[in-house]
Coordinates of C-alpha atoms in Angstrom, one line a residue:
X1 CA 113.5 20.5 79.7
X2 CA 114.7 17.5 82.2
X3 CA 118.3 16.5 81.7
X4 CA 116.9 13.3 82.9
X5 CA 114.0 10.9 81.6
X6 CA 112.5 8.5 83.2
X7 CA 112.7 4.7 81.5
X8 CA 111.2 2.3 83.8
X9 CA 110.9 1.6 87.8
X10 CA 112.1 -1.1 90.1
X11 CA 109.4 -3.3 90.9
X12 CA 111.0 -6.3 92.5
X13 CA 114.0 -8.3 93.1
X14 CA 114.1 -11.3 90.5
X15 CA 116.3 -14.1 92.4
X16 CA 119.1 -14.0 95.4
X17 CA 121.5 -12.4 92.7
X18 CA 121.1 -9.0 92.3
X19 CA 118.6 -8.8 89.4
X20 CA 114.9 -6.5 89.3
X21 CA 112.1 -6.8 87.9
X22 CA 111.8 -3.3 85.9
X23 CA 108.5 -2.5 85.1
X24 CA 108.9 0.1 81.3
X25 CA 107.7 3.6 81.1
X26 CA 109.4 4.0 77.8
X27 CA 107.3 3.2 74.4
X28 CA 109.7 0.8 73.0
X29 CA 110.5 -2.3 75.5
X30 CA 113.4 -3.2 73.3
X31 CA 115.3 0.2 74.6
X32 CA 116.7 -2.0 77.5
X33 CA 118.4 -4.5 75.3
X34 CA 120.7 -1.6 74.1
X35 CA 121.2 0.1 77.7
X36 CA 124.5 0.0 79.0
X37 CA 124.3 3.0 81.7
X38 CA 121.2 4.4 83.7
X39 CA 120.8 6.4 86.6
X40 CA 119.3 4.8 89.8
X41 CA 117.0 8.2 91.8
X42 CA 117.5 6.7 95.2
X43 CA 115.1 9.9 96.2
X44 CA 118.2 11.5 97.7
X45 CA 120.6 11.3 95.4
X46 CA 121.0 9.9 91.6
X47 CA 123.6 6.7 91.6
X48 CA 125.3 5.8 87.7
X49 CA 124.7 2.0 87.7
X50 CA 126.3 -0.5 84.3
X51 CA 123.9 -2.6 83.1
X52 CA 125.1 -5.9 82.7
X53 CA 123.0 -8.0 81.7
X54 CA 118.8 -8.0 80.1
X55 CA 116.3 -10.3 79.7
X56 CA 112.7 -10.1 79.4
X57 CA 109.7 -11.7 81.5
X58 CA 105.9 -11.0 80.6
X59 CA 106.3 -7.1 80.8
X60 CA 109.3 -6.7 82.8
X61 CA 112.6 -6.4 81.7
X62 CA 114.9 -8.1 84.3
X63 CA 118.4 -5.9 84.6
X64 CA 121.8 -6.8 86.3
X65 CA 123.9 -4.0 87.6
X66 CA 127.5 -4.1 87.5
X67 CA 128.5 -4.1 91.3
X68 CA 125.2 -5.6 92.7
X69 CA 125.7 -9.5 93.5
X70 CA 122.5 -10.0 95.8
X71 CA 119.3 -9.5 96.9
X72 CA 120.9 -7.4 99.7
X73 CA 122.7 -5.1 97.7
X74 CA 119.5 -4.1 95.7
X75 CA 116.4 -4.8 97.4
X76 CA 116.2 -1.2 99.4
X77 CA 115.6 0.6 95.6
X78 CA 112.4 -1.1 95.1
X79 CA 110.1 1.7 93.7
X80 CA 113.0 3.8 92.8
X81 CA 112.9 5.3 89.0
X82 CA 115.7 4.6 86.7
X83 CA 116.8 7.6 84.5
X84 CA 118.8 8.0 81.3
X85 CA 119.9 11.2 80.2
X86 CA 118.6 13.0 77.3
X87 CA 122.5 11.7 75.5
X88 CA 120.9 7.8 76.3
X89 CA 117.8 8.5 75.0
X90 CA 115.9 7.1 72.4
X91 CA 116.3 8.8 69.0
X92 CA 112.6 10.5 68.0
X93 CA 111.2 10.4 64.8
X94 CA 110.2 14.0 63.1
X95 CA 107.0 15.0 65.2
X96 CA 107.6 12.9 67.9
X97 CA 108.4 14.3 71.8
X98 CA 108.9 13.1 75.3
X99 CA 106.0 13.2 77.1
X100 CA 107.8 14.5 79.9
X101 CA 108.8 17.7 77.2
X102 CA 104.7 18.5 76.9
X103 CA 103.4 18.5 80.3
X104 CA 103.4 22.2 81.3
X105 CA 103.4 23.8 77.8
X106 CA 100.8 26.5 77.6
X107 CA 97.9 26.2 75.2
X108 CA 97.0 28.8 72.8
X109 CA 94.2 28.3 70.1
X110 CA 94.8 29.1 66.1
X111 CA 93.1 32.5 66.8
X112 CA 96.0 33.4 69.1
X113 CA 93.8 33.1 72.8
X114 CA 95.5 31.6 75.6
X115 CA 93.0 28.0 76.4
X116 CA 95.5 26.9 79.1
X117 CA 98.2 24.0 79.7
X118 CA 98.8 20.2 79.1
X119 CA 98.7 17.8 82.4
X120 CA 98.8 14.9 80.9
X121 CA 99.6 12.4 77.7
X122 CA 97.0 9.6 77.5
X123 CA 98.4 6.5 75.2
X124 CA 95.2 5.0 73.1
X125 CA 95.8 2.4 70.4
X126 CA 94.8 5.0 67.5
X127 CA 96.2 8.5 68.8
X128 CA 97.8 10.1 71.9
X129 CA 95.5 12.4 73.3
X130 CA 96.4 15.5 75.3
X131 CA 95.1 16.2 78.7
X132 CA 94.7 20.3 78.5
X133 CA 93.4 22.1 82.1
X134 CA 91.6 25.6 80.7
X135 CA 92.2 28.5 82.5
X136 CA 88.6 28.3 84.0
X137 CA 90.8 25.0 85.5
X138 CA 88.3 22.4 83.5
X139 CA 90.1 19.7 81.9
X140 CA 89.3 18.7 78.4
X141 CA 90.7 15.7 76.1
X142 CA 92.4 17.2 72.6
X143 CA 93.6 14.1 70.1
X144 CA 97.0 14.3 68.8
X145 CA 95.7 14.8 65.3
X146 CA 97.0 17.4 62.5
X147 CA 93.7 18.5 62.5
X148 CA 93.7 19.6 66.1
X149 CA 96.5 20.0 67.1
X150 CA 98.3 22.4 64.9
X151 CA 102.3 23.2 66.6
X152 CA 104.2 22.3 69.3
X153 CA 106.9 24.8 69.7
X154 CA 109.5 23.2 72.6
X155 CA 111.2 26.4 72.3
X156 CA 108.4 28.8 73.1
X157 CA 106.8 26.1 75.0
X158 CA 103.8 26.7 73.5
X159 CA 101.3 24.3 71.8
X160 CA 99.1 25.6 68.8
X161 CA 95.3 24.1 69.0
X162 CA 92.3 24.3 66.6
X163 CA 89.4 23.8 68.8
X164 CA 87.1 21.1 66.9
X165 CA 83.1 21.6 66.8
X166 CA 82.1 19.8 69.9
X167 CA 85.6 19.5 71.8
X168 CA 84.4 21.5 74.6
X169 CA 81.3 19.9 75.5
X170 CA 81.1 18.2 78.4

């Protein structure tokens, strides 16, 4: 597991006095209003910045950092991620996980064969969907339904799957 997870990235400066323009990669938007320390990944190194003041805009959240007055101070970190570690994180609900905790887990079906790994966590309206590359390396589309999907162990790091009629054709 990451000791970090990613919750948004700078998009933009907002105004000549140090604020950005973060664009979310978390679920709930609302997370920021309750941030008081991230970490800035600079690419080189990871930098602990306060967060001192939040408001929202369309689908940014606009931050102030303790420290960083203007537009100078802040402007070279534009497209930089900003982390909070897994202590900062949002609590999860029972059978909930980080996406970043499922890419890479190997795939196993309910009749114990290995199918392959997740790559990817698509976000629909009705269900998540796991992206799963088979070890013949073609990717297929599994919901995130009790039907389907059966375990996830994080320990193991393996994910239990019942292949449903028709899930493999492509």
């Amino acid at each position: 597991m990451e000791k970090y997870l990613r919750v948004g990235t700078i998009a933009s400066t907002h105004g000549i006095r140090g604020e950005v323009k973060v664009f979310p990669t978390t679920d709930d938007m609302n997370r920021f209003k309750f941030l008081k320390k991230c970490v800035l990944d600079t690419g080189r190194e990871y930098i602990e910045l306060e967060v001192e003041g939040v408001k929202f805009f369309k689908q940014f959240a606009i931050l102030k950092f303790k420290g960083y007055n203007s537009i100078n101070d802040i402007e070279k970190y534009r497209g930089r991620d900003l982390l909070v570690d897994r202590e900062n994180a949002v609590p999860l609900e029972e059978d909930e996980y980080f996406i970043a905790d499922l890419i890479g887990l190997k795939v196993v079906t309910d009749e114990g064969e290995e199918f392959g790994h997740i790559t990817d966590v698509l976000q629909t309206g009705a269900n998540d969907v796991y992206e799963i590359e088979a070890l013949d390396g073609k990717s297929y589309l599994f919901p995130v339904t009790r039907e389907c999907i059966l375990n996830i162990d994080l320990e193991t790091s393996v994910v239990t799957v019942h292949i449903l009629p028709g899930l493999l054709d492509l």
